[in-house]
């Protein structure tokens, strides 16, 4: 589904990613781990099409086609979803309005009919259950005054609603207490399906206790320095990143 | 993909309502002197008291100077180059059938089909076309309740006593340069009287439209809500595209007697000029209300048009426990300039006022909030809360806030909050990542910013205002 080929990315001429290769198929869950500053979040932002990063070499292919020139909204409509590390607040805009607009934009992209308010609300209530969120979330302004845990749950809720083909979760587990972490993990597991791929970006392996990945990569200093199965995450938990960084 | 560039493009969209309708107009030659005033008054068949009042205003105006304290820049206005009266030739129409079909088509182009509006919205429309009212609806139903809703000219003919009693009682002709000019030459406008204890069952609505070239538009509106009554009044406008600047100096007076409540809502979308600021309406408006004991006056305005806006709807909180409110959204794009705000004058005891101002600046737009909160010595227990927020959509636009506080009573509480923000790249990226196009994202974020004000508008008007804001921000996104 997604192929990342020799990806080099700079921010204001400073190289961050220095040749990343990755291949992920539908139905798989890949975890990308690594120390702070290794380029994990940059990878997530670039995949989603953030304009603040320059791809200086390499390519990103979705279903065999390059998406480097594709706008963020078109990528979203093609099924790429990013759960933000720091979800943004949009004061005065109700969650329900924001999500209905987003869902209908994505549905148009998929050639599906738009949902009216009643159909949207019915669907939204159903999806709220997936992450155990109160329906009152719908009438609150987007992320405004949300706690850290609420913001992350809201991201998973949005993911459940938008039903992406490729979901990239950028440190969705960071800063969550154990209940919120479980809720988020349940949300992800409920959405695992043979047509959907996940990239979990995380610093710690604890999320991976609940969401079992097919593959684990370690990103250090802009390169993937190690890959393996679930056991790699456990090894990192014990040994830290130092030994890998030294190797990078 | 630089967001700020796209933002600027969004805001520089062309005016959608630029057209001129072809109606024969009865126009007085350009220039202003006492003869012109006599002509205007004569054409309208006015009683002597009104002609005298106009002449006094004119003589006063001649001694006054155009104010220059506002943060506005425009070439000098040649008051002798303006024609002070223009009316469609057919007059005294009894029904819509008699209205020039061209006029009706104009309203349709504006999306205001009178017939439809009558049925669908349940809104009585007093349509002002080039200074003279050509169509009034729902009058009979209102008349049953004793509510008077008519053109100003009609009110002068049918209710001269009421006009005489209240005209100039809130905004005297000597108030300021533009109010004096308006008092001398006002062509027409609207008049509302709601009798004691009556709750007006529908929103009263007026659509203004400036049409003839070189015709200043001088509207005069007077709304009197008698004791314990309630009325909600809507004012909305668009104007045709023009190359020459058009002067507009309206006066609106509201009188809320004991326990009365007047809600006055405006959506203003006059031609703002082109990208370089050429053309566009100069809008110098004096709006003020007088609230007696326990009365309440609420001004809500959404200003997206005009090249120049000079406007400070205020409330004289004269009676004890009276309440004044001002909710405003002002958008300036391209070369638009707005110097707007409010004046809350606390005179009575335990008077309260609330000010919520949202300024949005895009392109080279300059947006100034200028507000006065004055608490007089006798206004024991007065309270004011002001909140002024600015949103900048470009590096070349400006937001300025000038709050004036003049407090002469120790027991009063006056609070002022202000903020300036931008739409962040992060907000835009977040929306776009969810599939929402940049243009829609900007519109959504701006609407969210204005929410506190929009919720004060009557339902249909709020929808219209949101659409208008969206349209004003639309444009080519790269």
Tab-separated table of N, CA and C in Angstrom, chain A residues 45 50-51 72-73 76-77 80-82 84 88-93 98 101-102 105 143 155 158, chain B residues 1 424-427 429-438 440 444-445 447-449 451 466 477:
chain	number	residue	atom	x	y	z
A	45	UNK	N	4.631	13.816	9.674
A	45	UNK	CA	4.175	15.076	9.057
A	45	UNK	C	4.375	15.047	7.541
A	50	UNK	N	2.627	17.907	5.216
A	50	UNK	CA	2.890	19.224	5.808
A	50	UNK	C	3.892	20.008	4.961
A	51	UNK	N	3.578	21.265	4.710
A	51	UNK	CA	4.383	22.064	3.797
A	51	UNK	C	5.692	22.574	4.383
A	72	UNK	N	-2.329	18.061	1.165
A	72	UNK	CA	-2.742	17.340	2.385
A	72	UNK	C	-4.206	16.886	2.318
A	73	UNK	N	-5.097	17.790	1.825
A	73	UNK	CA	-6.506	17.406	1.814
A	73	UNK	C	-6.773	16.259	0.842
A	76	UNK	N	-5.663	13.131	2.457
A	76	UNK	CA	-6.661	12.715	3.439
A	76	UNK	C	-7.801	11.996	2.736
A	77	UNK	N	-8.200	12.543	1.597
A	77	UNK	CA	-9.322	11.931	0.874
A	77	UNK	C	-8.921	10.599	0.240
A	80	UNK	N	-5.352	8.713	3.834
A	80	UNK	CA	-4.270	8.856	4.814
A	80	UNK	C	-4.784	9.672	5.998
A	81	UNK	N	-4.596	9.147	7.186
A	81	UNK	CA	-5.039	9.844	8.391
A	81	UNK	C	-3.868	9.964	9.358
A	82	UNK	N	-3.703	11.164	9.895
A	82	UNK	CA	-2.654	11.369	10.890
A	82	UNK	C	-3.292	11.719	12.228
A	84	UNK	N	-2.582	13.398	15.415
A	84	UNK	CA	-1.544	14.369	15.748
A	84	UNK	C	-0.984	14.155	17.149
A	88	UNK	N	-4.673	20.303	17.470
A	88	UNK	CA	-4.816	21.758	17.488
A	88	UNK	C	-6.208	22.164	17.966
A	89	UNK	N	-6.263	23.251	18.710
A	89	UNK	CA	-7.554	23.781	19.144
A	89	UNK	C	-8.116	24.724	18.090
A	90	UNK	N	-9.407	24.614	17.825
A	90	UNK	CA	-10.066	25.557	16.916
A	90	UNK	C	-11.236	26.184	17.662
A	91	UNK	N	-11.010	27.313	18.300
A	91	UNK	CA	-12.041	27.924	19.148
A	91	UNK	C	-13.307	28.260	18.363
A	92	UNK	N	-14.429	28.027	18.998
A	92	UNK	CA	-15.709	28.435	18.413
A	92	UNK	C	-16.267	27.487	17.369
A	93	UNK	N	-15.475	26.507	16.929
A	93	UNK	CA	-15.963	25.570	15.917
A	93	UNK	C	-16.337	24.259	16.610
A	98	UNK	N	-17.121	20.436	12.599
A	98	UNK	CA	-15.805	20.154	12.023
A	98	UNK	C	-15.774	18.743	11.428
A	101	UNK	N	-17.997	18.225	8.339
A	101	UNK	CA	-17.354	18.818	7.161
A	101	UNK	C	-16.231	17.912	6.658
A	102	UNK	N	-15.428	17.412	7.616
A	102	UNK	CA	-14.307	16.547	7.243
A	102	UNK	C	-14.818	15.249	6.623
A	105	UNK	N	-16.144	15.732	3.185
A	105	UNK	CA	-15.067	15.976	2.221
A	105	UNK	C	-14.418	14.645	1.843
A	143	UNK	N	-11.200	20.429	20.298
A	143	UNK	CA	-10.051	20.317	21.219
A	143	UNK	C	-9.913	21.443	22.242
A	155	UNK	N	-8.773	12.163	18.683
A	155	UNK	CA	-8.091	11.782	17.441
A	155	UNK	C	-8.525	10.386	16.996
A	158	UNK	N	-11.953	10.474	15.667
A	158	UNK	CA	-11.968	10.983	14.284
A	158	UNK	C	-11.536	9.894	13.307
B	1	UNK	N	3.303	25.706	-1.023
B	1	UNK	CA	2.080	25.804	-0.227
B	1	UNK	C	2.319	26.691	0.983
B	424	UNK	N	-3.268	29.964	12.590
B	424	UNK	CA	-1.941	29.369	12.524
B	424	UNK	C	-1.872	28.340	11.405
B	425	UNK	N	-0.665	28.140	10.917
B	425	UNK	CA	-0.425	27.108	9.906
B	425	UNK	C	-0.851	25.754	10.461
B	426	UNK	N	-0.657	25.592	11.770
B	426	UNK	CA	-1.013	24.321	12.388
B	426	UNK	C	-2.513	24.063	12.319
B	427	UNK	N	-3.295	25.127	12.565
B	427	UNK	CA	-4.749	24.964	12.477
B	427	UNK	C	-5.161	24.580	11.053
B	429	UNK	N	-3.322	23.174	8.737
B	429	UNK	CA	-2.848	21.839	8.381
B	429	UNK	C	-3.728	20.768	9.020
B	430	UNK	N	-4.136	21.025	10.239
B	430	UNK	CA	-5.007	20.079	10.941
B	430	UNK	C	-6.307	19.874	10.153
B	431	UNK	N	-6.914	20.973	9.733
B	431	UNK	CA	-8.161	20.883	8.957
B	431	UNK	C	-7.931	20.163	7.635
B	432	UNK	N	-6.840	20.535	6.973
B	432	UNK	CA	-6.578	19.950	5.649
B	432	UNK	C	-6.281	18.459	5.787
B	433	UNK	N	-5.588	18.079	6.858
B	433	UNK	CA	-5.302	16.667	7.070
B	433	UNK	C	-6.599	15.879	7.243
B	434	UNK	N	-7.648	16.542	7.642
B	434	UNK	CA	-8.929	15.858	7.784
B	434	UNK	C	-9.748	15.941	6.504
B	435	UNK	N	-9.129	16.443	5.430
B	435	UNK	CA	-9.801	16.458	4.134
B	435	UNK	C	-10.492	17.762	3.786
B	436	UNK	N	-10.410	18.748	4.686
B	436	UNK	CA	-11.119	20.008	4.454
B	436	UNK	C	-10.232	20.949	3.634
B	437	UNK	N	-10.718	21.417	2.474
B	437	UNK	CA	-9.896	22.312	1.653
B	437	UNK	C	-9.527	23.588	2.419
B	438	UNK	N	-8.408	24.160	2.066
B	438	UNK	CA	-7.874	25.316	2.780
B	438	UNK	C	-8.890	26.457	2.874
B	440	UNK	N	-12.150	26.394	2.780
B	440	UNK	CA	-13.211	26.081	3.743
B	440	UNK	C	-12.682	26.130	5.171
B	444	UNK	N	-14.094	28.377	8.125
B	444	UNK	CA	-14.547	27.721	9.354
B	444	UNK	C	-13.887	28.341	10.592
B	445	UNK	N	-12.590	28.571	10.494
B	445	UNK	CA	-11.865	29.125	11.638
B	445	UNK	C	-12.333	30.556	11.928
B	447	UNK	N	-15.268	31.834	11.155
B	447	UNK	CA	-16.618	31.755	11.713
B	447	UNK	C	-16.586	31.361	13.185
B	448	UNK	N	-15.671	30.472	13.533
B	448	UNK	CA	-15.527	30.087	14.933
B	448	UNK	C	-15.115	31.275	15.786
B	449	UNK	N	-14.228	32.083	15.228
B	449	UNK	CA	-13.749	33.286	15.906
B	449	UNK	C	-14.910	34.257	16.180
B	451	UNK	N	-18.100	33.444	16.565
B	451	UNK	CA	-19.277	32.740	17.067
B	451	UNK	C	-20.057	33.518	18.126
B	466	UNK	N	-22.931	34.182	8.126
B	466	UNK	CA	-21.861	33.202	7.963
B	466	UNK	C	-21.534	32.999	6.504
B	477	UNK	N	-7.606	29.631	-4.445
B	477	UNK	CA	-6.566	29.005	-3.621
B	477	UNK	C	-5.677	28.187	-4.532
